[in-house]
Amino acid sequence: MKQEFNWHNIDATEVARILNVSIETGLSSPEVEEKTLKYGKNVLTKKKRQSAFARFLLQFHQPLIYILLAATVVTFFLDEIVDSAVIFGVVLINAIIGYIQETKALKAIDALEGSLAQKAAVIRNGKKQIIESVEIVPGDVVLLRSGDKFPADIRLFELQDMQVDESALTGESVPVQKHIDPVPAENVLGDRFCMGFSSTNVTYGQGRGIVVATGDYTEVGKIQQSIAGAQDLETPLTEKIKKFSHLLLKVIIGLSFILIVIGLIRGESFGEIFMVAVALAVGAIPEGLPVAVTIMLALGVSKMAKRKAIIRKLVAVETLGSTNVICSDKTGTLTENQMTVQKIFAGGYFFNVTGLGYNPEGTVELNGLPADLQLFKSLSLCLQAGILCNDSGLREKNGAWMIEGEPTEGALLVSGYKGGFKLEELECDMPRISSIPFESEYQYMATLHGGVQQIIFMKGASEAILERCNWMYDENGDLTALNKTQILSEVEELASQGLRVLGFAMKYPATELERVNHEDTGLEMIFLGIQGMIDPPRKEAIEAVALCQKAGIDVKMITGDHAITAASIAEQIGLQGLRENGKLKALNGKELQLLDNGDFGDAAESVAVFARVSPDQKLRLVKALQERGKIVAMTGDGVNDGPALKQANIGVAMGITGTDVAKDASDMVLTDDNFSSIEGAVEEGRGVFDNLTKFIVWTLPTNLGEGLVILAAVVVGSQLPILPVQLLWINMTTAILLGLMLAFEPKEPGIMDRPPRPAKQPILTTDLIMRTLLVGTLMMFAAFGLYSYEVDFANQSVSYGQTVATSVFIFMEAAYLFNCRSVVRPLNEIGFFTNRWVFFGIGAMTFFQLIYIYTSVMNTLFNSSPLQMDSWWRIIGVSVALFVIVTIEKRIRFNLSKPTNK
Ligand code: ATP
């Protein structure tokens, strides 16, 4: 929508009039339809990525390709037209394949980004609805609370202490306090206090407003700052590989230079010796490696998505495999987040509440008999507080009872209903005037109600409530001084049964209030009681925690809940950690505060349960663990969890309950909020890393062997056993047809029985370097040996010998592919047929190699020759021999170093 008005300078009611919307009932469906047609969807036109053509051209921007392009030009001038054309053809095909693969990887990641659509709460047709933010139109009435991202530009008209982080737009990192009064027209963005702008975040409080601009017409749209941005396909691993290739390139250029000088001194022609140098470069550089790694990581992204973990940053796939600590929220992640109040302590009595779930059928009982609320004033007020100081709703659909809003609050509605109260009736007698929303920082919520006499109700963490109370009702319903010790011991009693305990209080304000503030609930509150609700552990979480612990990953619970409740649930889930007096030790925020850095680090490492933890303590915990060399995955959902999520090696946000802010700061989002999905992602991460290692171990010996063959030819002064174009043929076809098949290798059995891979451990351990040297040397001897045999003893042509050498590399690689299906396990252990793609790859490779050998076009292009059967037997013989030798080598090495880490 065009900004024809200075919305910040106009009164909110006038804004509503201009946009023709009622702030109570919002837009109607036909109005929404009409506006969608008029203004379109609420999306920012994506910042243009590099054009397809530019991305294609960039495929040529690689040092190796420069060499090949130079070779194309030089061979052309040396009159080797066919060679020149073939080299250029290969460069072109390489670029096309690189482009296609990169596009695929980008698409896969884009698709996942799309599945994380932002949601918004709006009022339409008089009802609150949750819709996708893209559906928002100008005129929509939007509800916002802390942690939400503004879905569009909004003129605020009702606020409860709202603060907004506008740094995404203005660069100002201090949150801005909003108010609803118009401001002068000339105010800059940061000073338009009655407005909220698209892509900024609510950090505190809540409010409502009318959408005045959507999509490209928003302030952020105008500056074309698409926040989503393009995905980065680089990870530390691909960086390392690139650096390694560059280093190799330099070495090879140096070597080639020496070769050329020696050749020229020996009196060889420049043309010949130049081709040798090109062959060395082409053969020894693993050109397919960076692309293959990216593809394998991208494949990992889709595998993880199937297990409900959406990867937002490619690097996470890599890091997940070496994660050794997972810090998880409790509520909803380790537990079901299906709350039912079971116990109430009020006015000196313990009451039981019957029934399970959100069905409000059941009773509040004392000693097995329904409690008469007339007799128990404290209980009656405690239940009323639970219903009125509450933002959730309860509804029935096809016989099933559901809640809208938070389960903790839903459970309180249900317990109130079981006591005989109804929300509508209570609201009629005591309408809500204002409220202090729940924020983890204060750990309570309060509401002010009118009626015959004003009343403030408050509910929250028991400590937070007790701090503010001086009074309570005794057994007869008379006011008496608060007995804090007694109540705390009752709280502990309920918490030790794993119940989540909430405290309730009230007060009649001394003077009439217009709204309730923190000062009004500071002191002199009357304590009403506590309600204890069960939240059973998730079954899958129990299994996943056991799997993680077996895999050497520490699982820690970091929760806002009470320490005793947390410890009891942690015990039920089977968390392992420091124990005291036979019980799991739980540290709470206050205790953590008292620890100096050293003790804090020790505690972070040894203790498994942290309760009443503030967001900054979460951050400190992550840092302390990282200082001790841990790779930390940390979950978070709240608006203040951003820094800890960013600091963690893997920040994990909750897809369902997580705020937009938490999702933005995370590397991974769980679509089901379930701990077991983190475990699943770690398992996949390990699998992807295994397969990457397998690919690297498979590909490097070929490059080494090829380089060595060229060097050997120079040293003994023979013709080149393989020409540059032939090397290109080998490297290109095998990387795609053989190597990539390893990406489909199933996870090795026992993948979660071994400790995490140390983050600093290089991919190529000494064992693997030795194997690379062994296989590379064997390939060199086989290729050079059989070439010499054919040319020197069997009197075959050079072209025949080169065809044999080329085939030797290809089929030895095929045989070695079976060895590489596991780095340590022999084939019979992993199962011959468990990765059918390998057979498909080898079949396809053989087909293409037969074309290469037996068609005249390929014979002309690549200077290949048809082979006779006896040569085939020798090629197959050396290939099988390589497989057998590596199998024996594996067995010896595996037996030598049994507890290995691969
Ligand atoms: P986790 O961090 O594992 O998700 P949590 O949900 O208990 O745990 P918070 O949401 O920070 O963490 O809640 C902290 C405490 O505040 C709770 O234990 C409860 O006592 C209280 N509380 C939670 N929700 C509300 C609410 N809507 N109103 C009042 N108090 C609440």
Short mmCIF file of N, CA and C in Angstrom, two decimals, residues 43 58 124 190 197 221 249 255 274 289 308 341 442 562 618 621 652 655 713 721 734 756 790 792 812 820 860 872:
data_model
loop_
_atom_site.label_atom_id
_atom_site.label_comp_id
_atom_site.label_asym_id
_atom_site.label_seq_id
_atom_site.Cartn_x
_atom_site.Cartn_y
_atom_site.Cartn_z
N VAL A 43 4.53 -9.90 0.94
CA VAL A 43 5.89 -10.45 0.79
C VAL A 43 6.82 -9.39 0.22
N LEU A 58 30.37 -17.86 -12.96
CA LEU A 58 31.21 -18.02 -11.77
C LEU A 58 31.82 -19.43 -11.66
N ARG A 124 -10.10 -11.09 12.77
CA ARG A 124 -10.90 -10.99 11.54
C ARG A 124 -12.29 -11.52 11.84
N GLY A 190 13.01 5.97 13.82
CA GLY A 190 13.29 5.57 15.20
C GLY A 190 12.47 6.34 16.23
N PHE A 197 7.41 -1.47 12.96
CA PHE A 197 7.77 -1.67 11.57
C PHE A 197 8.11 -3.13 11.26
N GLY A 221 10.68 -2.82 3.16
CA GLY A 221 10.54 -3.10 1.73
C GLY A 221 11.13 -1.99 0.90
N LEU A 249 47.36 -26.58 -5.69
CA LEU A 249 47.54 -25.94 -6.99
C LEU A 249 48.90 -25.27 -7.07
N LEU A 255 55.77 -27.40 -9.41
CA LEU A 255 56.32 -28.65 -9.98
C LEU A 255 56.30 -28.60 -11.51
N PHE A 274 54.48 -28.99 -22.20
CA PHE A 274 53.37 -28.20 -21.66
C PHE A 274 52.19 -29.13 -21.34
N LEU A 289 35.83 -32.09 -5.55
CA LEU A 289 35.61 -32.21 -4.10
C LEU A 289 34.71 -31.14 -3.47
N LYS A 308 12.22 -33.86 11.15
CA LYS A 308 11.61 -32.71 11.83
C LYS A 308 12.60 -31.67 12.32
N VAL A 341 -3.84 -29.99 36.37
CA VAL A 341 -3.68 -29.71 37.80
C VAL A 341 -4.15 -30.93 38.58
N TYR A 442 10.13 -11.70 35.07
CA TYR A 442 9.45 -11.45 36.35
C TYR A 442 8.78 -12.71 36.91
N HIS A 562 10.87 -24.79 38.67
CA HIS A 562 11.44 -24.97 40.00
C HIS A 562 12.50 -26.07 39.99
N LYS A 618 21.92 -18.55 30.73
CA LYS A 618 21.98 -19.54 29.64
C LYS A 618 23.20 -19.24 28.78
N LEU A 621 26.32 -20.19 30.54
CA LEU A 621 26.50 -21.65 30.53
C LEU A 621 27.09 -22.12 29.20
N VAL A 652 19.15 -24.12 18.68
CA VAL A 652 17.96 -24.86 18.25
C VAL A 652 16.71 -24.12 18.72
N GLY A 655 9.85 -24.84 16.83
CA GLY A 655 9.01 -24.43 15.70
C GLY A 655 7.61 -24.04 16.13
N ALA A 713 56.36 -40.93 -15.33
CA ALA A 713 56.64 -40.92 -16.76
C ALA A 713 57.77 -39.94 -17.07
N PRO A 721 51.51 -41.88 -19.91
CA PRO A 721 50.59 -43.03 -19.92
C PRO A 721 49.13 -42.58 -19.97
N THR A 734 34.02 -40.36 -12.81
CA THR A 734 34.00 -41.15 -11.57
C THR A 734 33.44 -40.36 -10.39
N PRO A 756 31.34 -38.70 20.31
CA PRO A 756 31.31 -37.71 19.24
C PRO A 756 32.72 -37.52 18.67
N GLU A 790 51.67 -53.19 -21.98
CA GLU A 790 51.01 -53.18 -23.29
C GLU A 790 51.92 -52.58 -24.36
N ASP A 792 55.38 -51.75 -24.17
CA ASP A 792 56.75 -52.24 -24.32
C ASP A 792 56.82 -53.74 -24.60
N MET A 812 39.77 -49.54 -10.82
CA MET A 812 40.30 -49.62 -9.46
C MET A 812 39.48 -48.72 -8.53
N CYS A 820 35.41 -48.23 0.45
CA CYS A 820 35.12 -46.94 1.10
C CYS A 820 33.71 -46.87 1.66
N THR A 860 38.25 -40.87 -31.35
CA THR A 860 38.84 -39.66 -31.95
C THR A 860 38.99 -38.56 -30.91
N TRP A 872 41.47 -56.80 -20.60
CA TRP A 872 40.38 -56.67 -19.62
C TRP A 872 40.64 -57.51 -18.38
#
